[in-house]
Each structure stands twice: as structure tokens, then as C-alpha cells.
Coordinates of C-alpha atoms and ligand atoms in Angstrom, one line a residue:
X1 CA -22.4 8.2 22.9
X2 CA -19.2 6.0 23.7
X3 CA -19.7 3.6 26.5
X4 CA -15.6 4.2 27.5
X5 CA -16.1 0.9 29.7
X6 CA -16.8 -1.5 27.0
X7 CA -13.5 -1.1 25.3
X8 CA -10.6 -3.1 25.7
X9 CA -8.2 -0.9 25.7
X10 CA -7.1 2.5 23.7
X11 CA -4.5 3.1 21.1
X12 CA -3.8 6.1 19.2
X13 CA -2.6 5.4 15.4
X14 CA 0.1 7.7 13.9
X15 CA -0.7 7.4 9.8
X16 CA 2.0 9.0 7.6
X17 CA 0.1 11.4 4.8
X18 CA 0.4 9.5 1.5
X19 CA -2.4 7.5 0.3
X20 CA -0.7 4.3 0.2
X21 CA 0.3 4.6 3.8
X22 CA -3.3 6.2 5.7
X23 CA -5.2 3.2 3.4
X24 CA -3.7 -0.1 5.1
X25 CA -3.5 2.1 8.6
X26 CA -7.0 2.7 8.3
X27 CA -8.1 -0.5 7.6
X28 CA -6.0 -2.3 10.7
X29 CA -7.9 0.7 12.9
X30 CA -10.8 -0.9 11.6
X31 CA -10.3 -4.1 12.3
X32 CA -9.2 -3.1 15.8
X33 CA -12.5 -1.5 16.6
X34 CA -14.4 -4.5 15.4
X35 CA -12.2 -6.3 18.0
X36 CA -13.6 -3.8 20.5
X37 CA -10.6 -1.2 20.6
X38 CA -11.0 2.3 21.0
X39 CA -9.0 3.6 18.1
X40 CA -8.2 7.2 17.5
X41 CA -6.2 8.1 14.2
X42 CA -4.2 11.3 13.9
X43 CA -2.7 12.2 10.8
X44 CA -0.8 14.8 9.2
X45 CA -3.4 16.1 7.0
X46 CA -5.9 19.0 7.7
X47 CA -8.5 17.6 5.2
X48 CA -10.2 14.6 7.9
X49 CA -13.2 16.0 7.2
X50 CA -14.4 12.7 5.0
X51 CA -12.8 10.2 7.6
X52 CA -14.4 11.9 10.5
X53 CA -18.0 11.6 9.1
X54 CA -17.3 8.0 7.3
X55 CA -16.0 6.1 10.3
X56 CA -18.0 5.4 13.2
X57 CA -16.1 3.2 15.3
X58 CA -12.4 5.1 15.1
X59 CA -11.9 8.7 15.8
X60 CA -10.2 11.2 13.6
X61 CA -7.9 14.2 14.5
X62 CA -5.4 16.4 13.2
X63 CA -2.0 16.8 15.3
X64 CA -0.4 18.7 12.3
X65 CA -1.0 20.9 9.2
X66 CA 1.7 21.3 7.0
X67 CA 0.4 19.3 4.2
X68 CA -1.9 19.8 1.5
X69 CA -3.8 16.3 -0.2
X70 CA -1.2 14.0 -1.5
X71 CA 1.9 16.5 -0.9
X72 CA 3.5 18.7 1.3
X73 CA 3.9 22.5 1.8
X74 CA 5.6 25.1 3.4
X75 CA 9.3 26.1 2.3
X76 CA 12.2 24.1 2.4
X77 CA 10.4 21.2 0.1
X78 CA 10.5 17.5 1.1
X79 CA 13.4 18.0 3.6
X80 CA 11.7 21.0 5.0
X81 CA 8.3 19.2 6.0
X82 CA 10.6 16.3 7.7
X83 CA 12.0 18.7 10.1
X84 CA 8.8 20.7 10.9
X85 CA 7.4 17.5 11.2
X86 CA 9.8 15.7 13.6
X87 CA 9.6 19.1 15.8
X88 CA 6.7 20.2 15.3
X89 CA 4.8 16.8 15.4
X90 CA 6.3 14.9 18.1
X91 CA 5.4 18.1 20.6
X92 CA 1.9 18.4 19.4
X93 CA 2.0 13.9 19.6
X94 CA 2.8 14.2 23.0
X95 CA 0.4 16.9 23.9
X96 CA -2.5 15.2 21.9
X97 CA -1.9 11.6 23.9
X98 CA -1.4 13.3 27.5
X99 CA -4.9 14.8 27.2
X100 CA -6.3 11.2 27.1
X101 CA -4.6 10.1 30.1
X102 CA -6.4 11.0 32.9
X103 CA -9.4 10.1 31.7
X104 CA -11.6 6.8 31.7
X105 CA -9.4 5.3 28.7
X106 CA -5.9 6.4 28.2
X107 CA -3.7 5.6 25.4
X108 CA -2.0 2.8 26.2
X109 CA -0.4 1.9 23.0
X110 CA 0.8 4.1 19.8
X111 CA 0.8 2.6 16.7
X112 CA 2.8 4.7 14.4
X113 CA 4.1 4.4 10.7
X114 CA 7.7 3.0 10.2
X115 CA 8.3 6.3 8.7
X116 CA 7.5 8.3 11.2
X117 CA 10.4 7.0 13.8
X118 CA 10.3 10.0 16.5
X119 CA 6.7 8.7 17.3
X120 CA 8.9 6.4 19.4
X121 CA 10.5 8.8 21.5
X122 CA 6.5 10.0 22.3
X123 CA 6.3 6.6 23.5
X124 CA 8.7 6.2 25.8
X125 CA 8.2 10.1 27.0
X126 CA 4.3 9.0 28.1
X127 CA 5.8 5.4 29.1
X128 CA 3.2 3.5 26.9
X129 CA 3.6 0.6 24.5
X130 CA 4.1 1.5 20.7
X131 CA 3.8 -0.6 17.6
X132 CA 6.1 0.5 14.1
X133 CA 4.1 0.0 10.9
X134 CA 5.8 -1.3 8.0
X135 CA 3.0 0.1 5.0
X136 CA 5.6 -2.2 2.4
X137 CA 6.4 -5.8 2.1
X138 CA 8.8 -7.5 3.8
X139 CA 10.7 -8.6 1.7
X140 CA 11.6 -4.4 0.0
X141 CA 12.0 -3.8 4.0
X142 CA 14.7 -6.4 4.3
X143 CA 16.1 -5.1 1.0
X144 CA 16.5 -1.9 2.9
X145 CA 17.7 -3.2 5.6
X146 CA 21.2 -0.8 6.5
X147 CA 22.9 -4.0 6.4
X148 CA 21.3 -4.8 2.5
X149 CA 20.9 -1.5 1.5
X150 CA 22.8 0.8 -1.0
X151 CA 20.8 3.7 -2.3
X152 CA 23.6 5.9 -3.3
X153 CA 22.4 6.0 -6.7
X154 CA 26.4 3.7 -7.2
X155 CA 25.1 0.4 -9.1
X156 CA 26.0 -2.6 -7.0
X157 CA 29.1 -4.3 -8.0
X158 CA 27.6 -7.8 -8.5
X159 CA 25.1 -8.9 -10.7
X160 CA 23.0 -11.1 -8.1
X161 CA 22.6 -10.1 -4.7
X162 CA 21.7 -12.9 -2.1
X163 CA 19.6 -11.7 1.2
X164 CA 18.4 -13.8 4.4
X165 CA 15.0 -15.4 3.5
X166 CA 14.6 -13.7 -0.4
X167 CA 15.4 -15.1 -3.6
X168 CA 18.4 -14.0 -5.3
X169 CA 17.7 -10.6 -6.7
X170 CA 18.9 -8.7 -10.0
X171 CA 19.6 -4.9 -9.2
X172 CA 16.6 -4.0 -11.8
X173 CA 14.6 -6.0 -9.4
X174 CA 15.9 -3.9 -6.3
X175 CA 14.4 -0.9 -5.1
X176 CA 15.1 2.0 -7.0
X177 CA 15.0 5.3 -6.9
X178 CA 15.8 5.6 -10.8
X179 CA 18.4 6.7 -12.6
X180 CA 18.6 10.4 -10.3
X181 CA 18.8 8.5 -7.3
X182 CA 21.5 10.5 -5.7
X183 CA 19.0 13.6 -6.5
X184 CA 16.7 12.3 -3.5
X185 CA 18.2 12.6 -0.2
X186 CA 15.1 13.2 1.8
X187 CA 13.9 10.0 0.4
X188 CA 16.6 8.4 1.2
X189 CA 16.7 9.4 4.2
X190 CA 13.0 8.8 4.8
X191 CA 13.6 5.1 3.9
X192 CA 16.4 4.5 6.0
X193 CA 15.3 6.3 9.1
X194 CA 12.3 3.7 9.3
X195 CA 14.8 1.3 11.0
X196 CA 15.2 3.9 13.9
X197 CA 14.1 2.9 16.9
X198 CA 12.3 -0.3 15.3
X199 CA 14.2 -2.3 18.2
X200 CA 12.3 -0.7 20.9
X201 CA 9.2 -1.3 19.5
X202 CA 6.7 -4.0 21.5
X203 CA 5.2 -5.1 17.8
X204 CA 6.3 -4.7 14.4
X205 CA 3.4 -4.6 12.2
X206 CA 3.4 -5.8 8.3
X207 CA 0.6 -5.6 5.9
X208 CA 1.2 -9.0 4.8
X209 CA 0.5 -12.7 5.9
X210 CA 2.7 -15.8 6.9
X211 CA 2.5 -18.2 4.0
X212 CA 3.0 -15.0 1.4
X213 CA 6.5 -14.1 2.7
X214 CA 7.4 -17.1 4.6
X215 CA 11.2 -17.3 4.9
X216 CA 11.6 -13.6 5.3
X217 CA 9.2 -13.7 7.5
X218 CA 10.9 -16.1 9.7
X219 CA 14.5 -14.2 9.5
X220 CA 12.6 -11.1 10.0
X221 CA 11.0 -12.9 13.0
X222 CA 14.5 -13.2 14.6
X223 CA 15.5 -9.1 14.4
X224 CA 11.9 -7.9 15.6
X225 CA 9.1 -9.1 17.7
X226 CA 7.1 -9.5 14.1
X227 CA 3.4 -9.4 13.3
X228 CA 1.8 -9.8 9.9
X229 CA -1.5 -8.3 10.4
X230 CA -2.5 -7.9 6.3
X231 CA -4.2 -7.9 4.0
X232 CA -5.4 -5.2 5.6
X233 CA -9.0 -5.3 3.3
X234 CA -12.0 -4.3 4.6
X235 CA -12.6 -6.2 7.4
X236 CA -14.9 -9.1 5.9
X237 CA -14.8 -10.4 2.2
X238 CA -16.7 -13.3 0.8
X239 CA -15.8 -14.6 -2.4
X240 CA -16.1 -11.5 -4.8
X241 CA -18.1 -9.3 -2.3
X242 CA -16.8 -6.5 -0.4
X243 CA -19.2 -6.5 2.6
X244 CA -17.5 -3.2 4.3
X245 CA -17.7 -1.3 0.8
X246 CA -14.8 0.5 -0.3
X247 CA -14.6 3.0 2.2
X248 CA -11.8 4.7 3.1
X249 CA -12.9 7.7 3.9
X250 CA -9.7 9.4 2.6
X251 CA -9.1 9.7 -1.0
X252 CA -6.8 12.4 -2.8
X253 CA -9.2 12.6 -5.5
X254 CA -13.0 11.8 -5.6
X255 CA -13.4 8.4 -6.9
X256 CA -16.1 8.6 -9.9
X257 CA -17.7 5.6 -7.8
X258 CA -21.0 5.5 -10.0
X259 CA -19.8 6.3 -13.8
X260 CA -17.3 3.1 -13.1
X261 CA -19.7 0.3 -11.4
X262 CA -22.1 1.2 -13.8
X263 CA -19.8 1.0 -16.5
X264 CA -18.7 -2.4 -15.6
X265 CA -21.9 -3.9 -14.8
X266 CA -22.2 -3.7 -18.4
X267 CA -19.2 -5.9 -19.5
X268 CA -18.6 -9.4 -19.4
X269 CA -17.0 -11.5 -17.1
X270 CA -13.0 -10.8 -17.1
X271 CA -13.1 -8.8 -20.0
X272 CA -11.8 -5.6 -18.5
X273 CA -8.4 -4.5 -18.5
X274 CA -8.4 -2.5 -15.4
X275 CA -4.9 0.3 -15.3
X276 CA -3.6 2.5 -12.8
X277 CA -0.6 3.4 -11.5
X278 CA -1.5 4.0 -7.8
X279 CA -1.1 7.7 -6.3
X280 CA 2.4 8.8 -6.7
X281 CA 4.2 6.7 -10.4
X282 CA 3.8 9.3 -13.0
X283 CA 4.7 8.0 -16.4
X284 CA 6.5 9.4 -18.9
X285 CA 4.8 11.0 -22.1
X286 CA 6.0 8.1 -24.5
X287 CA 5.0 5.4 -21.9
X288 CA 1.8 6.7 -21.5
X289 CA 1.3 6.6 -25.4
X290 CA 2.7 2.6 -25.4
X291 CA 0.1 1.9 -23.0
X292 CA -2.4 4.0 -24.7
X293 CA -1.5 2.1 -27.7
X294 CA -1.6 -1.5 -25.9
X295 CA -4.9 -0.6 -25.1
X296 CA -6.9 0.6 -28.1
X297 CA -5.2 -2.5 -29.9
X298 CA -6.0 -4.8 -27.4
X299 CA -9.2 -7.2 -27.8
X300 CA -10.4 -6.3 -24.3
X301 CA -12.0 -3.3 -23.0
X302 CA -10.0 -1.2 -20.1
X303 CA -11.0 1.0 -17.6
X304 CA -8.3 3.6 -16.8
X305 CA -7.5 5.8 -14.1
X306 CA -5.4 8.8 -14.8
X307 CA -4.7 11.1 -12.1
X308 CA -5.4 14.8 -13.6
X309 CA -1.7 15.2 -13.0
X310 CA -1.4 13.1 -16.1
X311 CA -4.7 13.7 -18.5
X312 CA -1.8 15.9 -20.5
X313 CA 0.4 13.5 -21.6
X314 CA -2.9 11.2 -23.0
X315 CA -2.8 11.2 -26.8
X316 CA -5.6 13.4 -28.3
X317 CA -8.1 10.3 -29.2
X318 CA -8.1 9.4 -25.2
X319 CA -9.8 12.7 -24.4
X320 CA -13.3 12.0 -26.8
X321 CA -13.9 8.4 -25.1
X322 CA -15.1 5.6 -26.5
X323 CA -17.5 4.1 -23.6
X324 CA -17.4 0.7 -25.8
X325 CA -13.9 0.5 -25.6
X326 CA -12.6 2.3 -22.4
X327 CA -13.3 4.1 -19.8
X328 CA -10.9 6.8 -18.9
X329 CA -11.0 8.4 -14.6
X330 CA -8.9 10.7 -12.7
X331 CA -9.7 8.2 -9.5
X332 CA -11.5 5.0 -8.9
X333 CA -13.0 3.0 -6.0
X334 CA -9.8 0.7 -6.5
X335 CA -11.3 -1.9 -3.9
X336 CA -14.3 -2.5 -5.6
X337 CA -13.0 -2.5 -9.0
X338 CA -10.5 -5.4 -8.5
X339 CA -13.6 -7.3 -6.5
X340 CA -15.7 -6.9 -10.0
X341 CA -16.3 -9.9 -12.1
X342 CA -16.1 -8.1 -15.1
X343 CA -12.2 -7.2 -14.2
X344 CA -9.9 -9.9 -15.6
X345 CA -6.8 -8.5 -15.6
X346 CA -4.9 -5.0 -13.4
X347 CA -1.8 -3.3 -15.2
X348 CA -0.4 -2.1 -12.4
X349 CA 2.9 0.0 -10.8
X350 CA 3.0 -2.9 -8.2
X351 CA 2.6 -0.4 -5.3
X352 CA 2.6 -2.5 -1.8
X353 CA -1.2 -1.8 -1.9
X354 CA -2.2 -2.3 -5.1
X355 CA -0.5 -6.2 -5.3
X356 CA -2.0 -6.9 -1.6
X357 CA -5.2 -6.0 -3.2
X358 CA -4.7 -7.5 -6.3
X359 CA -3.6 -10.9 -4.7
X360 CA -6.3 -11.0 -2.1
X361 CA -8.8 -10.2 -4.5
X362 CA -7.6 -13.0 -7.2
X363 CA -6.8 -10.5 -9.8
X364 CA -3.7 -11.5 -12.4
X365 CA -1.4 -8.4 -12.9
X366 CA 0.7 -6.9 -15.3
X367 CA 3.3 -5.6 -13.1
X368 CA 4.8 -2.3 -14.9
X369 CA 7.1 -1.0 -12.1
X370 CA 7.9 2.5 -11.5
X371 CA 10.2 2.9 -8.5
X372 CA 11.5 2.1 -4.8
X373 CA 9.2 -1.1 -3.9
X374 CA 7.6 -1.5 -7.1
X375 CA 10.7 -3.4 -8.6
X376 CA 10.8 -5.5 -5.8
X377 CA 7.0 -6.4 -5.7
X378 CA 6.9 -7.0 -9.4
X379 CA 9.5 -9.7 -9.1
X380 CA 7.9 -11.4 -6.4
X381 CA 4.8 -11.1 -8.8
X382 CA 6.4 -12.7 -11.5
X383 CA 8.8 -15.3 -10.3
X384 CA 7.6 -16.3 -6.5
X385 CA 4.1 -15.7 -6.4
X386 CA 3.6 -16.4 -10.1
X387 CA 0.1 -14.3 -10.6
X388 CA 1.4 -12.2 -13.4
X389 CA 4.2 -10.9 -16.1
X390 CA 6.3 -8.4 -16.4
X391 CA 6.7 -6.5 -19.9
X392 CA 10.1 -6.4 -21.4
X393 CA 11.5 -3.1 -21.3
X394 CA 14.5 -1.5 -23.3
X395 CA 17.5 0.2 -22.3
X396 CA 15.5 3.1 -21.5
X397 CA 12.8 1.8 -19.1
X398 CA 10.4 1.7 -21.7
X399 CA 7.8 -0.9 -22.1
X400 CA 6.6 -0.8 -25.6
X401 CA 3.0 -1.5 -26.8
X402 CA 3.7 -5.1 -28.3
X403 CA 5.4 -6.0 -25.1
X404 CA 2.3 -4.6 -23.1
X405 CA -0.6 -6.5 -25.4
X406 CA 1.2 -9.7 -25.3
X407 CA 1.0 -9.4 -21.5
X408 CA -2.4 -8.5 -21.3
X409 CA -3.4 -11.3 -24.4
X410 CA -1.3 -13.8 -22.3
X411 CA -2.7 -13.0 -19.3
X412 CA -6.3 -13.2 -20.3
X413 CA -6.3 -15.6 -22.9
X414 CA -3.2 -17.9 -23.3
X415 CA -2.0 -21.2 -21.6
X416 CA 0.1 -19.6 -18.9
X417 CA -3.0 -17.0 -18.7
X418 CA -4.6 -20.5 -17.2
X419 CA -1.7 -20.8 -15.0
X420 CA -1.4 -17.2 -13.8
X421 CA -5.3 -17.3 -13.0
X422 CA -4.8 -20.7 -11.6
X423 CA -2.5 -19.2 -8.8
X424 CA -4.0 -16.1 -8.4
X425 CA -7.2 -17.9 -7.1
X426 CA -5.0 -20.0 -4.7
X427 CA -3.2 -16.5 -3.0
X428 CA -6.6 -15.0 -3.1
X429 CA -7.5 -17.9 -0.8
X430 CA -4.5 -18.1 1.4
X431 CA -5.2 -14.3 1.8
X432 CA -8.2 -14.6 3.0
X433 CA -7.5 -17.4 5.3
X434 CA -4.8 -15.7 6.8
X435 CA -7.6 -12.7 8.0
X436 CA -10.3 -15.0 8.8
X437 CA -11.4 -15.9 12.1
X438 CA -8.5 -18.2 13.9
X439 CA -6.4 -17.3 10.7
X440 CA -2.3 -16.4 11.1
X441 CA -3.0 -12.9 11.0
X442 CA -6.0 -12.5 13.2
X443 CA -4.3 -14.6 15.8
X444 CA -1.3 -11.9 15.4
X445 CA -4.2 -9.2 15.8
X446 CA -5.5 -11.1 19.0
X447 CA -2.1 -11.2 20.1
X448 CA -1.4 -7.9 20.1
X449 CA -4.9 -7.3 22.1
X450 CA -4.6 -10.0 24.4
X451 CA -1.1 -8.0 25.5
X452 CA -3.0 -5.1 25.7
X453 CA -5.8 -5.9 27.9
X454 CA -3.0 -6.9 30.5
X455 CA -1.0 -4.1 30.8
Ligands
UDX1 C1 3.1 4.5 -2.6 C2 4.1 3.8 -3.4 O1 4.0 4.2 -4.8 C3 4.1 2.3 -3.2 O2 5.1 1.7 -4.0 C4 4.3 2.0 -1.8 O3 4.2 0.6 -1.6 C5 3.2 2.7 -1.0 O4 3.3 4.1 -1.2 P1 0.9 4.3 -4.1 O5 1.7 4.8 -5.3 O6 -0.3 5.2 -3.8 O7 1.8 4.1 -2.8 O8 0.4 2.8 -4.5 P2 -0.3 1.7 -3.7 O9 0.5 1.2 -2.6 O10 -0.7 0.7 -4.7 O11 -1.6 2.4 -3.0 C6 -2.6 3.0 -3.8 C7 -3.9 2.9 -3.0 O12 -4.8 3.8 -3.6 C8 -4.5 1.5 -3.0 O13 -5.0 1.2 -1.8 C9 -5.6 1.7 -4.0 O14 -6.7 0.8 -3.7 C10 -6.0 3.1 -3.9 N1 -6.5 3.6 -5.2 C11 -5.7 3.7 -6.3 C12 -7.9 3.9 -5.3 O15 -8.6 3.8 -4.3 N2 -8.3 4.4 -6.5 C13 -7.6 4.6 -7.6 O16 -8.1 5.0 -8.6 C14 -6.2 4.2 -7.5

């Protein structure tokens, strides 16, 4: 039973449905409670059923239901769910917070996902603080920023473009949409609208820390009241060792936890190849068969998550398994893969998550960008933060399997291998600095607390 006295204060948290948003939102809830805040989450998915029974500390609860795991339903597609959503959503939001007021602990602060910008106007209906959530670096966010941002699918009309606070980017290195850009306006529009309202905010949260984006940081600093609360890993990590698990409690698929821990406790330090492409990149057919290729070739064993979206387009040989070799998954427990010792390299899609994790947990990458922020990221991965490589790709996008293996063979076995491990070990500690006790984001975390105890 809840001793309602003992908290500081109460906040509801507003997660967006995709898996790369609910993650980092449910691991600042987390961190929250441990701080003594009573936290309740609302999402949009029906399926809380996991979360509910796998948290403790932080209260689940539905507010809407037009979504099924990892996508939306109802007519009207992408655009369709926005607008149910925004109508919809915002009464049942405002509904859902009132019937805490009167009690011992009302809400006294909404923390919502930059992509959900109406949550605002719930905010300043029920007069109560609110805090926007940016679930993507700052640097893609400044990127986007109107004032940066073209997404109309025209290319850019110079070669280099030159932001406040970033390095001069290429457009391959902007976010992207891909070549059918103008074919996405709902995206679009989903992007842009996170800027709405983000001036009435009290915080603006990032899942990032202050020496890993410092310039942008500090321009950023000058538009928004700005708090960099990441990484936003289970609360406590020493060295390799998750201590909070990898519990999320929300997963699209089931992870096959105990095929893949068993699997790696029987392989060598850092001589894994671990590969995924996070929840939403799909590859093409003739990508996946480069990679494929990259792999079986390579020295190295890999372990592989495919999403059953995409077991199809695996050539034939995938399919039979070779436990030596590889080890092929629909989903894995991602967190405690990367923390393995047996994982020496991640081909990744650079998702925001998926490099935070990477780079907290010391793991080198071989950034393979799909879309939007993955460009972005897999810059930063290459040329700032200098923990991994980018394969060449041709005029097509495509990454072929020489280009892959001599990322991988440089990566975990060549000089700049040395170097690229040398700096992944220094972010690793910076991230973890950054979350500790006293660190730049736990004092943002504090902040943010100490501001709410006194209102
Ligand atoms: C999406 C976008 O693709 C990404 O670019 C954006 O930054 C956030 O939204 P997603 O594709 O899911 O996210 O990628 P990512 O941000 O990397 O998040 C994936 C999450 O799923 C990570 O937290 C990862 O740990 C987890 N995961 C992934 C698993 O737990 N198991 C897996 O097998 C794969």
C-alpha cells in the first residue's frame, strides 16, 4: 500500500507509443521514483499489461486505445490516429489528471513527449507545470529546428550547411526521410509539430548529457529552459553490470532473453558481432543479403535480431542456423546484450536509443543509417564522437558486403579498431558520470525535483 505522504510530489508522464520513445520515458519515470516521486505513466497503448506487473514504483494506465503493438489502427492511417489522437487524447488527458486532484497527491507536473504537443494545452487547462520530452538528440532536434529545417523532400541548395553549436553537415548526413520524402506528410508534420508549444514548457528534457553535445547544448540552452537528464539506462550500472536488469516492461516482441545470454556466455570476450536495426528501419532485400553476406564471411560470430517483419527477405542458409556461427532472433534484451563481454562490436541503424546505449555501454558501432535521426547520429558517431565507422554506400544507398566486413574487421581488430575502442571506453565513462550521484544530469534531475517540491 502507497504511503501518499512520503512522496515528493506527483507527475503524470505522457509516452508517445513507439518503442524508441516509451523506453527512455520509462527509464526517467524510474529514476524519478527512486528519487521519491510518485510517477504515473499513461500511454497510448492498450497492451500495459507487462508494465503494470513489472514496475513497482510507477503506475501504468491507459488514456487511449487506438493502437495496436508498434503501430496504429483505425481508418484514416498515420494522419487518421494524429487527429483521434489530439481529440480524443487530450479530453480523456484532462479527465485522467482531474481525478487525481482532489486527492492526497495531485499531479502537479506533466511530463509529456515532444511529439505529443497538445499535452501542453492539458497543462495549462489543469494550471500545472509540464515538461516536453525530446526522445532524440539534440543535435537532429536543432537540425529540425523550423528555422534549420527543410523536409520537403527539395535537396538543399548548398553542399554544407552550417547550424548554431553543430559541425558543418553534408545533406546525406541530415535527417532524412529518403528519397519519397514528400510521400510522408504526417511525418512531417509529426516532426515539426514537436516545436509547438515547446516555449511554454517549465523543462525541456533530453535523453542526453552535457559533455556529449556540449555546444548545442549551450545554444539550445538559450531557446529553452534545457535539461539533459540521459542516458536514461537503468538507473544504476557498474562497469559491465546492469544492476536494474533489462526491464522495460514494454517490448513489441518477446525478447528470447534466455536462448541469447546463454548463447553468449559461451563466446569469447568481444568476439560477437551483435546487429539490429532497432524497431521501425526495415531493410531492403539486397541489403539484408550484403549484411548477411558480411556476416557468414566475417571471422567473428554475430548474434542477429530480425524482427519477423523481415525473416523473409533472409537468404535461405539464415533460416537452418549455425549456433557456432550466429545466432539469428526476432527480439533481444538489447540492454543486456550491449552490457555483455562477449559483444565487441553493434551494427546498428543509429536509432537515438540504440547509440545512447551503445555509448554508455562502451560498445564501438557500425553505424548503418536508415532514416530521419539515424543520418544525423551516425555522423556524430563517426566524426565527433569517434566510437565507430560508417560503411561506404553507392549511389543507391547500398552498403555492400566488403564495405560492411572491413568495418566490422576494422573495428575489432585493426589500429583505428584500438582507437575506436579507446574512445568508446572514455564516452562510456563520461556517460556514466553524467547519471551518477552529483553528476550533470542528476543535478538536472534534482533540479527539476527541488522545483517541484516548492510549488
Ligand atoms: C525510433 C527511430 O528509428 C529512431 O531513429 C529514433 O531515434 C527513435 O525512434 P527505433 O527504431 O526503435 O526508434 O530505434 P532506437 O531508438 O534505437 O530504439 C530501439 C530500442 O529498442 C532500444 O532501446 C533497444 O534497446 C530496444 N531493443 C531493440 C531491444 O530491447 N531489443 C531488440 O532486439 C532491439
Amino acid at each position: 500500500m502507497d504511503n501518499e505522504e512520503t512522496y515528493i510530489a506527483h507527475v503524470v508522464v505522457l509516452a508517445y507509443h513507439g518503442q524508441g520513445h516509451i523506453n527512455p520515458m520509462v527509464q526517467f519515470s524510474k529514476r524519478l521514483a527512486a528519487k521519491g516521486i510518485k510517477v504515473t505513466v499513461t500511454t497510448t497503448l492498450s497492451n500495459t499489461k507487462a508494465m503494470k506487473s513489472a514496475y513497482g514504483p510507477i503506475k501504468f494506465e491507459t488514456i487511449y486505445d487506438d493502437c495496436t503493438e508498434g503501430g496504429v489502427a483505425g481508418p484514416g492511417g498515420f494522419k487518421g490516429f494524429l487527429d483521434r489522437f489530439e481529440a480524443i487524447g487530450s479530453r480523456k488527458l484532462v479527465e485522467f489528471i482531474r481525478k487525481f486532484q482532489d486527492s492526497e497527491k495531485p499531479v502537479k507536473c506533466l511530463i509529456y513527449d515532444a511529439n505529443i504537443p497538445w499535452a501542453s494545452n492539458v497543462a495549462t487547462e489543469l494550471g500545472i507545470a509540464r515538461a516536453a520530452f525530446f526522445t532524440q538528440s539534440c543535435a537532429f532536434v536543432t537540425t529540425c529546428y523550423p528555422m534549420h529545417c527543410d523536409l520537403s523532400g527539395k535537396p538543399p541548395s548548398v553542399p554544407l550547411l552550417s547550424m548554431p553549436g553543430l559541425p558543418e553537415l553534408r545533406v546525406p548526413n541530415l535527417p532524412s526521410l529518403g528519397p519519397e520524402t514528400g510521400r510522408y506528410p504526417p511525418i512531417i508534420r509529426l516532426i515539426l509539430s514537436q516545436f509547438d508549444n515547446s516555449e511554454k514548457a517549465d523543462w525541456v528534457l533530453f535523453n542526453s548529457f552535457a559533455k556529449l553535445e556540449v555546444e548545442v547544448i549551450y545554444w539550445m540552452s538559450r531557446l529553452w529552459p534545457l535539461k539533459t537528464i540521459g542516458p536514461t539506462l537503468p538507473s544504476v550500472y557498474v562497469d559491465n553490470r546492469l544492476i536494474d536488469d533489462n526491464d522495460y516492461g514494454f517490448n513489441i516482441y518477446t525478447p528470447n532473453t534466455d536462448t541469447c545470454m546463454k548463447w553468449l556466455d559461451s563466446k569469447e570476450t568481444q568476439s560477437v558481432i551483435y546487429v539490429s536495426f532497432g524497431s521501425a528501419a526495415s531493410l531492403s532485400a539486397e541489403q539484408t543479403a550484403e549484411l548477411a553476406n558480411a556476416l557468414l564471411h566475417s571471422s567473428k560470430s554475430f548474434l542477429w535480431v530480425v524482427k519477423p517483419s523481415e525473416e523473409s527477405k533472409l537468404p535461405t542458409k539464415f533460416s537452418k542456423g549455425n549456433p557456432d556461427k550466429g545466432l539469428v532472433v526476432k527480439w533481444c534484451p538489447q540492454l543486456a546484450v550491449l552490457a555483455h563481454d562477449a559483444v565487441g562490436c553493434f551494427v546498428s541503424h543509429c536509432g537515438w536509443n540504440s547509440t545512447m546505449e551503445a555509448i554508455s555501454l562502451g560498445v564501438p558501432l557500425v553505424a548503418m543509417p536508415q532514416f530521419l535521426d539515424q543520418m544525423t547520429n551516425a555522423h556524430f558517431v563517426e566524426h565527433v564522437w569517434r566510437v565507430g565507422v560508417k560503411p561506404k554506400t553507392d549511389e543507391n544507398g547500398l552498403a555492400p558486403r566488403e564495405e560492411i566486413e572491413t568495418c566490422i574487421d576494422e573495428i575489432m581488430q585493426g589500429e583505428r579498431g584500438r582507437e575506436i575502442n579507446k574512445n568508446a571506453a572514455h564516452w562510456k565513462a563520461l556517460a556514466k558520470e553524467a547519471i551518477d550521484e552529483g553528476g550533470s544530469s542528476d543535478k538536472c534531475i534534482d533540479d527539476i525535483i527541488a522545483q517541484l517540491s516548492s510549488c
